[in-house]
Coordinates of C-alpha atoms and ligand atoms in Angstrom, one line a residue:
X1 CA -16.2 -147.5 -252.0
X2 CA -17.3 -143.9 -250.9
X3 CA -15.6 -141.4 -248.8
X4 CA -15.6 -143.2 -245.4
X5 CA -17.2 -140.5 -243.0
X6 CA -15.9 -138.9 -240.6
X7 CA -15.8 -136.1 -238.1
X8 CA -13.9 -132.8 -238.9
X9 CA -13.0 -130.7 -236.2
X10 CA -12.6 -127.2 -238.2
X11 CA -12.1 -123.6 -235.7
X12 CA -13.3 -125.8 -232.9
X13 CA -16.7 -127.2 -234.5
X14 CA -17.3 -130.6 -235.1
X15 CA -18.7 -131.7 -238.2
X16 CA -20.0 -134.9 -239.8
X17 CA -19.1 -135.6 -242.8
X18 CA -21.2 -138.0 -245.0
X19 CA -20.5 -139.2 -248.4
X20 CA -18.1 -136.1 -248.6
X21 CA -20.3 -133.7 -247.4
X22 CA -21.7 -132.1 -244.0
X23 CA -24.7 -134.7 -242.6
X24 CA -26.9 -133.6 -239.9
X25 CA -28.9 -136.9 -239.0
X26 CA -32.9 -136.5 -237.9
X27 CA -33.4 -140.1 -237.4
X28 CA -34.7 -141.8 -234.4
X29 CA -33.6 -145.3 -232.5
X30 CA -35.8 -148.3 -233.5
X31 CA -36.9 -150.5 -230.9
X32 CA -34.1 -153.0 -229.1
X33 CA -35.5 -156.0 -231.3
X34 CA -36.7 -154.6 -234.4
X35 CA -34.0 -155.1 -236.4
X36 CA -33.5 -159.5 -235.2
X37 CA -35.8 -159.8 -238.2
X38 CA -35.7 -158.4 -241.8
X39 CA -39.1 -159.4 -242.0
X40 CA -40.4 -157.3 -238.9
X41 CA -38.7 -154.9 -240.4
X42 CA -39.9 -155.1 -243.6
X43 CA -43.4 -155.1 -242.7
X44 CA -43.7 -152.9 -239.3
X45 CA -40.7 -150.6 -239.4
X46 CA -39.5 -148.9 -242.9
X47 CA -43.2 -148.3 -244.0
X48 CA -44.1 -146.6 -240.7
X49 CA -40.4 -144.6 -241.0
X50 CA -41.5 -143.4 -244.6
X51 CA -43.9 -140.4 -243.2
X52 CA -41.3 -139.0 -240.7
X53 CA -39.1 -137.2 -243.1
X54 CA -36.2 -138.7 -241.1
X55 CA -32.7 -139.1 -243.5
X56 CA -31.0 -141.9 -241.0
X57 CA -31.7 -144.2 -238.4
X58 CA -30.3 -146.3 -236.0
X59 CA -30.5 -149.6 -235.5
X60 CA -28.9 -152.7 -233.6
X61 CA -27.1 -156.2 -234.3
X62 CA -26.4 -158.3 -231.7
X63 CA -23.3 -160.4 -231.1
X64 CA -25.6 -163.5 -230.5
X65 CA -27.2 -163.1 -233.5
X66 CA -24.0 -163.1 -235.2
X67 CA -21.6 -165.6 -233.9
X68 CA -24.4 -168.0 -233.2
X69 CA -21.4 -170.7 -232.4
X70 CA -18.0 -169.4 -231.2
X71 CA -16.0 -168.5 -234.6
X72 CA -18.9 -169.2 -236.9
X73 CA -20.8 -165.7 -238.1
X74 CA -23.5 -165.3 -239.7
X75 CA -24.3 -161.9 -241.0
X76 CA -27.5 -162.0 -243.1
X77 CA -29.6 -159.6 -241.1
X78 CA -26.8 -156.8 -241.4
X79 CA -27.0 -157.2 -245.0
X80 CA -30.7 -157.1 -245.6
X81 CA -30.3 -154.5 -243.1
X82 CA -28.3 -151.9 -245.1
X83 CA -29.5 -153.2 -248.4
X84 CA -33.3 -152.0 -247.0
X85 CA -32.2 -148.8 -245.5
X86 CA -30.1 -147.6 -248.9
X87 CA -33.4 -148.6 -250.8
X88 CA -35.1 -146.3 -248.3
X89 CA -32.6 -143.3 -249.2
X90 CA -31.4 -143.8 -245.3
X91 CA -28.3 -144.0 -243.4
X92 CA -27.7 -146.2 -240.5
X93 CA -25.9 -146.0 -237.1
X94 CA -25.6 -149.4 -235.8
X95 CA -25.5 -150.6 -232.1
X96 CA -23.1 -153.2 -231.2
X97 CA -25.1 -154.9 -228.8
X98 CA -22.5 -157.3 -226.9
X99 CA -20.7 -157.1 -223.9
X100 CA -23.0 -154.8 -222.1
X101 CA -26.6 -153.7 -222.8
X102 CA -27.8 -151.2 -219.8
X103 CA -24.9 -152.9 -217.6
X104 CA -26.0 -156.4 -218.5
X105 CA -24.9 -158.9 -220.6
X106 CA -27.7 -160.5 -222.2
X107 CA -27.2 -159.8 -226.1
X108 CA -24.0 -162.2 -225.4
X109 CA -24.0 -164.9 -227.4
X110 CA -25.2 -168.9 -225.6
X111 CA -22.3 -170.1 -226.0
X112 CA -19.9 -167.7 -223.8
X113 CA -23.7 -167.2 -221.3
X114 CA -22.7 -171.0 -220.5
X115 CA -19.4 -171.0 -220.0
X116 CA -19.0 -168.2 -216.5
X117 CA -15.8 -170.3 -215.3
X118 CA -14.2 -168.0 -218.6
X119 CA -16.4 -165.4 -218.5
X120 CA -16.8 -164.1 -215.3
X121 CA -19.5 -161.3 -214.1
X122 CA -19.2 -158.5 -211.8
X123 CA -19.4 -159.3 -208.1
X124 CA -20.8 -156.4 -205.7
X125 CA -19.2 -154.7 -203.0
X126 CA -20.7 -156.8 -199.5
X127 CA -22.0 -154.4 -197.0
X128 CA -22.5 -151.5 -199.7
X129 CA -24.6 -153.1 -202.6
X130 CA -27.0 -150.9 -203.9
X131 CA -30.4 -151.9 -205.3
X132 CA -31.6 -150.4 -208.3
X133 CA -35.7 -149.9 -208.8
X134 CA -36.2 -152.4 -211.3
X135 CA -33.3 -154.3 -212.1
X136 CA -32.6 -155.8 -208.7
X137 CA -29.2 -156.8 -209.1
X138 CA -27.6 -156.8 -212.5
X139 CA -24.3 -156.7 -210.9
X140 CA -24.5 -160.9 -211.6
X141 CA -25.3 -161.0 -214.9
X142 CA -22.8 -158.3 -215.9
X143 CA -19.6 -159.8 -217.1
X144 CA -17.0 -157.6 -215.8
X145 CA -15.0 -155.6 -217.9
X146 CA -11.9 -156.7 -216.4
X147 CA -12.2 -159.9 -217.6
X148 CA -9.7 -160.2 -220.2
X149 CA -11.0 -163.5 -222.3
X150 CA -14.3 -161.9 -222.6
X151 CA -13.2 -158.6 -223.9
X152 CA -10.8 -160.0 -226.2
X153 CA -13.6 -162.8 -227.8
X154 CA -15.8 -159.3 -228.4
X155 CA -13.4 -157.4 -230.1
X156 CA -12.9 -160.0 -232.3
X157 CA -16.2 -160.5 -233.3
X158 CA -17.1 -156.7 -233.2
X159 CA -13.6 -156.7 -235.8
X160 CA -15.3 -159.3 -238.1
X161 CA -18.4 -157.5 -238.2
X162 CA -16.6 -153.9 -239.2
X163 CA -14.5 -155.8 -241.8
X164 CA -17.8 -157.3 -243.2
X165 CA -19.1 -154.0 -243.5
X166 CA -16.4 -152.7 -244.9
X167 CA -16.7 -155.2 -247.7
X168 CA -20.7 -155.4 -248.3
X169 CA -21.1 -151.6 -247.7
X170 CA -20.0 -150.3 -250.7
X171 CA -22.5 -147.3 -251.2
X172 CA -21.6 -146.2 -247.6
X173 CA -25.1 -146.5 -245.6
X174 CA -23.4 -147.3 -241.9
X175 CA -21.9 -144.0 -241.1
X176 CA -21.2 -144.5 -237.4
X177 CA -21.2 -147.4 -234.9
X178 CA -22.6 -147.1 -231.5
X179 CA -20.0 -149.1 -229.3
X180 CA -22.6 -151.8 -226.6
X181 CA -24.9 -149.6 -225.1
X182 CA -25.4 -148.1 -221.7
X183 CA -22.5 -149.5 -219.8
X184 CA -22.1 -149.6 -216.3
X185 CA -22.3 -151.9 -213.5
X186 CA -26.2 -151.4 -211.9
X187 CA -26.8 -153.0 -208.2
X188 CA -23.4 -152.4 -207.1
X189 CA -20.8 -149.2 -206.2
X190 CA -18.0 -151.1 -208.1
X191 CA -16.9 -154.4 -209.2
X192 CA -15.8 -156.3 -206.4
X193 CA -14.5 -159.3 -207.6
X194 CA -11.1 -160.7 -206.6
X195 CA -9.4 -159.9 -209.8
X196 CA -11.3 -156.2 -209.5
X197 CA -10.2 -156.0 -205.6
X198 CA -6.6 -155.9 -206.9
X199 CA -6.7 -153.7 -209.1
X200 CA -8.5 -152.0 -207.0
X201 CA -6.5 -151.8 -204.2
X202 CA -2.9 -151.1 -206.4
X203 CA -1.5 -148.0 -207.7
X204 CA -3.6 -146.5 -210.0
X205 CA -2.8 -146.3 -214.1
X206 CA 0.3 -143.7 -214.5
X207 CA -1.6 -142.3 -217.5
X208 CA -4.6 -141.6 -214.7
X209 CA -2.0 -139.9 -212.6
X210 CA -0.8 -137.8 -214.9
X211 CA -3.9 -136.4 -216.1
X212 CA -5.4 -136.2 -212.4
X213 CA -2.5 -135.3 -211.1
X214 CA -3.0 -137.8 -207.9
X215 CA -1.2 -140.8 -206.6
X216 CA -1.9 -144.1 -204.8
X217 CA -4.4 -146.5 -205.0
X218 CA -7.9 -145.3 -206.2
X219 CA -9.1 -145.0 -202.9
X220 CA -6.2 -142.5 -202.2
X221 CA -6.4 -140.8 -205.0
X222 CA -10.0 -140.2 -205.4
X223 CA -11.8 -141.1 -201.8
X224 CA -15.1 -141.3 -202.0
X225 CA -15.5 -140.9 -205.9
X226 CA -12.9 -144.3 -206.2
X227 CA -15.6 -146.4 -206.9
X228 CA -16.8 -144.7 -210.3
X229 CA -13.3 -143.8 -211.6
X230 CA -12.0 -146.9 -211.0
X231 CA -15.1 -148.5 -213.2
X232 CA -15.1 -145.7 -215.8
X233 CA -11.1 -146.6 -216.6
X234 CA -12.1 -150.0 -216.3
X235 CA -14.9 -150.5 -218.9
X236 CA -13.5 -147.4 -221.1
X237 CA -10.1 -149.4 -221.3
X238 CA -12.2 -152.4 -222.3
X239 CA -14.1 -150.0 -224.9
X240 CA -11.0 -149.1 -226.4
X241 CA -9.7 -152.7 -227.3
X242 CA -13.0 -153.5 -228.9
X243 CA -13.4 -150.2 -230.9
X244 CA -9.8 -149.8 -232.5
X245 CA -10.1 -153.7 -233.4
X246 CA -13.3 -153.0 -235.1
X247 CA -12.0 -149.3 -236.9
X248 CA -8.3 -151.2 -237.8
X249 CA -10.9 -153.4 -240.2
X250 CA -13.4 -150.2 -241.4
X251 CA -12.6 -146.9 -239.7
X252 CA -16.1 -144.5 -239.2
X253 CA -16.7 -142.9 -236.5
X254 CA -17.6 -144.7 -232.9
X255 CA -19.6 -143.1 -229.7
X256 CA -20.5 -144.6 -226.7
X257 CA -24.0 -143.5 -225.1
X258 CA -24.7 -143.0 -221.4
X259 CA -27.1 -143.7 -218.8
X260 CA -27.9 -140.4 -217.1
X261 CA -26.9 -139.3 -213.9
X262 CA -30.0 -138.4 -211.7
X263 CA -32.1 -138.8 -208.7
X264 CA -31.6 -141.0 -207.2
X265 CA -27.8 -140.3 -208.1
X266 CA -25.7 -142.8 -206.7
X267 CA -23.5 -145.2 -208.8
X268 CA -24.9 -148.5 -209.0
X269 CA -28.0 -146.9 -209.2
X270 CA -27.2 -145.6 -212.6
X271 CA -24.5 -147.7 -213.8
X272 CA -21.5 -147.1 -212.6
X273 CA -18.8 -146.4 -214.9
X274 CA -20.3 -144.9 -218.0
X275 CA -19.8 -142.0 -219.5
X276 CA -21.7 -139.4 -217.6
X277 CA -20.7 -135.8 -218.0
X278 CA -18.4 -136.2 -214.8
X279 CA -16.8 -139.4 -215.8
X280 CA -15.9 -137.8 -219.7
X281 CA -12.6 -137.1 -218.9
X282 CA -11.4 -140.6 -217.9
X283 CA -13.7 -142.0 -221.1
X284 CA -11.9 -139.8 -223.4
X285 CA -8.2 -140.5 -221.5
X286 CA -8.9 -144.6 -221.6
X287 CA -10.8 -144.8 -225.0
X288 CA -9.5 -142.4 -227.6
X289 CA -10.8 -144.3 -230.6
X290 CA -14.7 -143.4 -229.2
X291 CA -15.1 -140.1 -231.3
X292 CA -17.7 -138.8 -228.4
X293 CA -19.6 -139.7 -225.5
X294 CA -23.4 -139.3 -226.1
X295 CA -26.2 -138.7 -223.7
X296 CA -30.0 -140.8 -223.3
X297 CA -31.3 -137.7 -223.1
X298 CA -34.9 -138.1 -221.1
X299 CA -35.1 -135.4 -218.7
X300 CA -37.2 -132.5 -218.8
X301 CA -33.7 -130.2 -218.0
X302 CA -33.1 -131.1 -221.2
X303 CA -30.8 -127.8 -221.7
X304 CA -28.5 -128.9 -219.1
X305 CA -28.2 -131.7 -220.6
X306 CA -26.9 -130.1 -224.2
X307 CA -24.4 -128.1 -222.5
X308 CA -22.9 -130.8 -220.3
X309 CA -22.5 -132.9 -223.6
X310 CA -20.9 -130.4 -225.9
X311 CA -18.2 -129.3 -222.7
X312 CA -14.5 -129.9 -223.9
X313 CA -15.0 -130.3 -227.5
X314 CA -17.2 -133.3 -227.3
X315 CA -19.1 -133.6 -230.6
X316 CA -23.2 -134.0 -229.7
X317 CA -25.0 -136.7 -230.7
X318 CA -28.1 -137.6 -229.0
X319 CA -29.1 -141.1 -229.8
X320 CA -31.8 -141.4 -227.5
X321 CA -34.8 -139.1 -226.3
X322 CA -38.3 -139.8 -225.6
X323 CA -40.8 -140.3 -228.3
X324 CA -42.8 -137.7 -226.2
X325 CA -44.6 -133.9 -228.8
X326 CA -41.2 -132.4 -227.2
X327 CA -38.5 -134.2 -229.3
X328 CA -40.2 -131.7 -232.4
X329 CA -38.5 -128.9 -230.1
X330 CA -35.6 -129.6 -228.3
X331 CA -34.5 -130.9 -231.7
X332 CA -34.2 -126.9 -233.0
X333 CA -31.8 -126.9 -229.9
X334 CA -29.8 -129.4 -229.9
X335 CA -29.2 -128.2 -234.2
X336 CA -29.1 -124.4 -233.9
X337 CA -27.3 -124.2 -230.7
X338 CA -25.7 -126.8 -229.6
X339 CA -24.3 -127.9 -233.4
X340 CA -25.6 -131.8 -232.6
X341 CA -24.5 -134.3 -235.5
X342 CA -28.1 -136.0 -235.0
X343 CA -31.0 -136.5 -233.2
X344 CA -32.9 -139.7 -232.5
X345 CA -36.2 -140.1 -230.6
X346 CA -36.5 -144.2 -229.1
X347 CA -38.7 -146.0 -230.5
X348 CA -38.8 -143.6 -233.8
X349 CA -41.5 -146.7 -235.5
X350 CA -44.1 -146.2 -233.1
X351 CA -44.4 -142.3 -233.6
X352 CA -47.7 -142.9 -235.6
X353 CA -48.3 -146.7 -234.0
X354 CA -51.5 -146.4 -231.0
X355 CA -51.4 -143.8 -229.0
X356 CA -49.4 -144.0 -225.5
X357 CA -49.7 -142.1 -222.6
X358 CA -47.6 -142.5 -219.9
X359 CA -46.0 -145.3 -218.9
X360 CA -44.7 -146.8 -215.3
X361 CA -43.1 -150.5 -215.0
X362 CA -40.3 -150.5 -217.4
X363 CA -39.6 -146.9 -217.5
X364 CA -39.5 -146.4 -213.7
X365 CA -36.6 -149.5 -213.3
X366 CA -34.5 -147.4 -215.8
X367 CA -35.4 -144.1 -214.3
X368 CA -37.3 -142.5 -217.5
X369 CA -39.7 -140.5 -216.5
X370 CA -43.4 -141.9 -217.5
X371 CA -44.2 -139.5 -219.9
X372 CA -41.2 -140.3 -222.2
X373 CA -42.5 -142.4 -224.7
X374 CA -46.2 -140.8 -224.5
X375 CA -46.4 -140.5 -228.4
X376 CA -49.8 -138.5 -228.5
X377 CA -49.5 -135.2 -230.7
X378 CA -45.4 -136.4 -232.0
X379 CA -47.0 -137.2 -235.2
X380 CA -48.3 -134.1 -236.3
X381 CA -45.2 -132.0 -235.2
X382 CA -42.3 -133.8 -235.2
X383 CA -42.3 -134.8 -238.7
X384 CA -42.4 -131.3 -239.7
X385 CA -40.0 -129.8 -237.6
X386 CA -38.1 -132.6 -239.7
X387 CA -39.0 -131.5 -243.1
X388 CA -38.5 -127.9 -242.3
X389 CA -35.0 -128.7 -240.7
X390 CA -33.9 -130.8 -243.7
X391 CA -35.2 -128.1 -246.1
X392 CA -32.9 -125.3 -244.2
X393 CA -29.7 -127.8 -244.0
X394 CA -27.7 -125.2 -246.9
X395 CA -28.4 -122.3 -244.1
X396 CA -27.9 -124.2 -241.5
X397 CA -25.0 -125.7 -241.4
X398 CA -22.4 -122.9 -242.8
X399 CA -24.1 -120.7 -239.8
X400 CA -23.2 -123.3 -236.6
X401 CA -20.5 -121.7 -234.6
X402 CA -20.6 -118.6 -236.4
X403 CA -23.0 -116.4 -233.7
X404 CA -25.3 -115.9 -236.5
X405 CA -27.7 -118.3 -235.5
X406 CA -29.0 -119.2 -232.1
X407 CA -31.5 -122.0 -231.5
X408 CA -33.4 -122.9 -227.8
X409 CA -35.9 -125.2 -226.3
X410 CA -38.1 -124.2 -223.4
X411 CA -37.3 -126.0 -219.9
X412 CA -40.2 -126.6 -217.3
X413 CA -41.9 -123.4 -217.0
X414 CA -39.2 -120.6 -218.6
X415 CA -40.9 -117.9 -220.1
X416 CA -38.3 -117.2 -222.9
X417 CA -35.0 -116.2 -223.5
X418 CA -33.0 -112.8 -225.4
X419 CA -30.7 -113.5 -228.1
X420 CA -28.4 -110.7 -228.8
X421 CA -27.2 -110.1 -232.7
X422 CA -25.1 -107.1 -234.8
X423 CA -27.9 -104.9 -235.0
X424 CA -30.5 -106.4 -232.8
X425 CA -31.4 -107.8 -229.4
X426 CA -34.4 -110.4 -230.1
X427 CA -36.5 -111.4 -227.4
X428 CA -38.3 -114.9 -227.3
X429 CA -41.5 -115.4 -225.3
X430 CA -42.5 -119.1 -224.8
X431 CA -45.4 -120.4 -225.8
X432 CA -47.5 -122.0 -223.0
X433 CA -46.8 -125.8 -223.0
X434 CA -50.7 -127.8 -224.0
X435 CA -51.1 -131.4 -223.7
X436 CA -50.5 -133.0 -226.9
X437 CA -48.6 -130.1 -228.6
X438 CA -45.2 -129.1 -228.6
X439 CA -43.5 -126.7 -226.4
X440 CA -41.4 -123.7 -227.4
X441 CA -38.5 -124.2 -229.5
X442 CA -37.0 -123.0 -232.6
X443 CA -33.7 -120.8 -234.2
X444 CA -33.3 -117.4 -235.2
X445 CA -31.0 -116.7 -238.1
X446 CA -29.3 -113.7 -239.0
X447 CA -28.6 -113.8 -242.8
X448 CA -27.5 -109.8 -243.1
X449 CA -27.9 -107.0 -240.3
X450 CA -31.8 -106.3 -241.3
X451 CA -32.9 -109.9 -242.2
X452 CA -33.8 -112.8 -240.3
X453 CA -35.2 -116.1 -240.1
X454 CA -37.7 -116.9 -237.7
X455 CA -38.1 -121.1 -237.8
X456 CA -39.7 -123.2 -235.1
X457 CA -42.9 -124.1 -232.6
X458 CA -45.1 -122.4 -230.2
X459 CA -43.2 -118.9 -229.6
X460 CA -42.7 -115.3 -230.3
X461 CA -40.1 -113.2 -231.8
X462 CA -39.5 -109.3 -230.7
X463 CA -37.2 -107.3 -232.5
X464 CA -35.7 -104.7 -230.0
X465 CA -33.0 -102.0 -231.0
X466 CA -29.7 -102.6 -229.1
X467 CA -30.1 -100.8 -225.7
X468 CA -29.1 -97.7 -225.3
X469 CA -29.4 -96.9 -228.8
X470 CA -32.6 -94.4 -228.7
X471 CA -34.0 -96.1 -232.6
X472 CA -37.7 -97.2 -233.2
X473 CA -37.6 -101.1 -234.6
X474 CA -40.2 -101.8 -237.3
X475 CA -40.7 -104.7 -239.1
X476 CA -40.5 -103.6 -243.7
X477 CA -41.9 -107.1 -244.4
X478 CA -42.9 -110.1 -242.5
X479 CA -43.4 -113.1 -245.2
X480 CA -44.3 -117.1 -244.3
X481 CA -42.9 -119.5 -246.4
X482 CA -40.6 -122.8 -247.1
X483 CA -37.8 -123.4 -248.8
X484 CA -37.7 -125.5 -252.3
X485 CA -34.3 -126.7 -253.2
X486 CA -32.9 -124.2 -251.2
X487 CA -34.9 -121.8 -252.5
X488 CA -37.5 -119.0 -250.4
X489 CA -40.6 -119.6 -251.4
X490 CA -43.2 -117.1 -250.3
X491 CA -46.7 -117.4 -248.9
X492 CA -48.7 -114.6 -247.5
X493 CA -47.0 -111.6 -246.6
X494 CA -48.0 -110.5 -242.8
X495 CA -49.6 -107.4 -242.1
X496 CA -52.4 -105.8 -240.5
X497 CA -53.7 -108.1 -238.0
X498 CA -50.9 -110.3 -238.7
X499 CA -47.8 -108.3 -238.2
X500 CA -46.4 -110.2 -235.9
X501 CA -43.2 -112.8 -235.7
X502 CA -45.4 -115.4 -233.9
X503 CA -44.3 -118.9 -235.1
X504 CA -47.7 -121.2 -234.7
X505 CA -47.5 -124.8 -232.8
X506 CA -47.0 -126.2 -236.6
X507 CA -43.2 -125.9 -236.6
X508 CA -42.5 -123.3 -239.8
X509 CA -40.4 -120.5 -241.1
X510 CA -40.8 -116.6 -241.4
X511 CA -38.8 -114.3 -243.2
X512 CA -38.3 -110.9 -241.3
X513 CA -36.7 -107.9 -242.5
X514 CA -36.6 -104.7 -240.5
X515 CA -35.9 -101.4 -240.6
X516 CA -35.0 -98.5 -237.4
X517 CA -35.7 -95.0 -237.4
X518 CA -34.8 -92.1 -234.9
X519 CA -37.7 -90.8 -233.0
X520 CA -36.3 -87.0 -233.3
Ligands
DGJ601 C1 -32.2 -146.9 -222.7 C2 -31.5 -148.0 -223.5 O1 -30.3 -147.5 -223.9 C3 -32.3 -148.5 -224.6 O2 -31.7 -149.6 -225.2 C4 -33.7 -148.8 -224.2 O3 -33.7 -149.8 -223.3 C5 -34.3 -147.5 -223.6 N1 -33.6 -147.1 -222.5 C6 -35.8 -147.5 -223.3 O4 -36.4 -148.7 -222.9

């Protein structure tokens, strides 16, 4: 077997390591049922992944599909699974759909849907329950994570699945596992249910105490915020048994993604009890075998977003964003500044299906906004902000954390941003945002005092002399070009009309070097 991977914290930066060496995946998240059936996949999803210039994807397998009959597995679809995406030179990050599935619990298996006397659901709070958009109530088809029998029969089935991995996986193509998906209880503030009341109404955990430093029942010790602590401790302590039973059998690293918090921002309107940015502190004290806590990132603050989700130390991985011309550049972002171990776009297999343009029903019960999954213009950018990513990996990653390279996406209607670097300030002017093409984003790298790479979409780079410092700033040689195994490759050098570091909507690379002179 190879290395297992895993993530190395080094001077405070998180990094992925893959087959022994740092991994930055530009994937994208198929479709919830895409992967039920090798043959779907076979003949809808691998060929239309081949164009992307993605290295990894992820993917789900669903507890119903395998433990069709309590004890019995059946894992044929995980192995032509990673046997077809190591054929495809890809890695996958696998979903444990089981438990819960954005708060419900459908992906459980017949056998325990039928038996609710065991495996009891979530009931909601009388006099406060909540309605969510779409959903109605999910609070009734969400088995609650303080029902012991049910967590146990998941961990050991999410155990036998990491222990078959372990064996089949030789080449080591699964290099993270997403832990169920979007939890939360939706359609109510908190579980209400007699067992929950309890709980509920004794002294809270001592190791919650500690940490908070607060006593008393939940209520006392966190008024009117009880509700969502209480559920976060509660499904995160449920989280933790299934994870460690599944990394005791093949130990790679595990995240748990979250439902955003936003309007209309009220618990139970998102689920309750995942981990939002707020609630990452009681995820990470009741679940320390989840690696990090990952954000569904579809919100046009998507900066916000970035920074919440790399607070504390917490590694970024965004497994989900819209399909929309903007994932080709927030993904410079979420690289170049905020160090993310991958980047996945939902729905990755219809980037060159028909084109969609925005979309209500579904999208407006989860509270995505319409234009999410809009795919018109993501095919002719995001696969090359891809390629031009992949091709800059060796500069890339020995820069992160180092100040020597700063990356940035444009939010709403910003009209740029100024980096600052040894010898430079560099001012970035947005390009403005056209239907169908991407908005600004992109990196500036400082490879020695006079030298820069310029990479990216739809902006403009101004070199500037550090102020104060009375200079001229000229550029000595403005070049376009790619890199080919790492090496520069030049194309026409820019002058004339030309001079300038504008980076096109076709996401590419300059090469800037610069020289300053005294005006006396
Ligand atoms: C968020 C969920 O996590 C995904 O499984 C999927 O349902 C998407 N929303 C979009 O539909």
């Amino acid at each position: 077997m190879k290395q297992l991977p895993e993530i190395r914290k080094e001077n405070g930066l998180a990094t992925f390591y893959v087959d022994g060496k740092p991994f930055i995946g530009l994937g994208g998240e198929l479709f919830n049922s895409s992967s039920s059936s090798t043959e779907w996949m076979r003949e809808k999803v691998w060929p239309a992944l081949r164009p992307l210039h993605v290295n990894s994807v992820i993917a789900t397998v669903s507890w119903e599909q395998i433990e069709p009959e309590e004890g019995v597995f059946d894992f044929s679809v995980v192995d032509d699974l990673i046997a077809d995406a190591a054929k495809e030179g890809l890695k996958l990050v696998l979903i444990w759909f089981a438990l819960w599935k954005n708060g419900a619990s459908t992906y459980v298996p017949e056998w325990m849907k039928l038996n609710r006397e065991k495996y009891w659901v979530c009931r909601p709070l009388s006099g406060t329950r909540v309605l969510s958009a779409f959903f109605g109530s999910v609070v009734d088809d969400t088995i609650s994570p303080l029902c012991e029998e049910a967590v146990a029969a998941d961990a050991k089935a999410f155990a036998r699945l990491m222990n078959h991995i372990h064996e089949v996986d030789q080449d080591g193509t699964v290099i993270m596992m997403q832990v169920e998906n979007e939890i939360g209880v939706i359609g109510s503030d908190r579980d209400a249910s007699d067992v929950a009341n309890s709980v509920f109404n004794a002294q809270i955990p001592e190791k919650v105490a500690k940490e908070y430093g607060v006593t008393g029942t939940w209520e006392e010790a966190f008024g009117t915020e009880a509700c969502e602590h209480f559920m976060s401790w509660a499904y995160a302590s449920a989280v933790e048994k299934i994870a460690s039973a599944g990394k005791r059998e093949h130990n790679i690293p595990m995240y748990c993604n979250a439902w955003l918090e936003k309007h209309p921002d009220r618990p139970g309107i998102y689920p309750s009890g995942g981990p939002i940015a707020k609630m990452m502190r009681m995820w990470r004290l009741a679940a320390p075998s989840i690696d990090l806590q990952a954000p569904d990132g579809y919100t046009s603050s998507i900066n916000e977003v970035l920074k919440e989700y790399t607070a504390d130390g917490n590694p970024l991985f965004i497994p989900e964003t819209g399909t929309n011309v903007r994932a080709a550049s927030i993904v410079f972002a979420a690289v170049c500044e905020y160090n993310a171990m991958g980047f996945n776009p939902f729905g990755i297999e219809s980037v060159f299906g028909p084109q969609r343009e925005l979309e209500n029903g579904v999208l407006m019960g989860l509270n995505i906004e319409a234009n999410a999954f809009a795919n018109s213009g993501t095919q002719n950018y995001l696969p090359d902000s891809y390629q031009l990513l992949r091709s800059m990996m060796h500069l890339i990653i020995p820069a992160r954390g180092t100040g020597h390279l700063r990356g940035f996406t444009q939010d709403h209607d910003e009209s740029g941003v100024t980096f600052h670097f040894a010898e430079y300030d560099v001012q970035i002017g947005y390009g403005r945002a056209v239907q169908g093409k991407p908005t600004a984003g992109g990196a500036i790298l400082e490879v020695s005092d006079n030298e820069f790479y310029v990479f990216g979409t739809n902006f403009s780079a101004t070199f500037l002399p550090k102020v104060g410092e009375g200079v001229f700033v000229k550029p000595l040689r403005i070049e376009e070009g790619r890199f080919e195994n790492e090496k520069w490759v030049r194309g026409r050098i820019l002058n004339g009309d030309e001079l300038r570091a504008n980076l096109p909507f076709k996401p590419s690379v300059l090469r800037v070097r610069l020289y300053k002179y005294s005006a006396h």
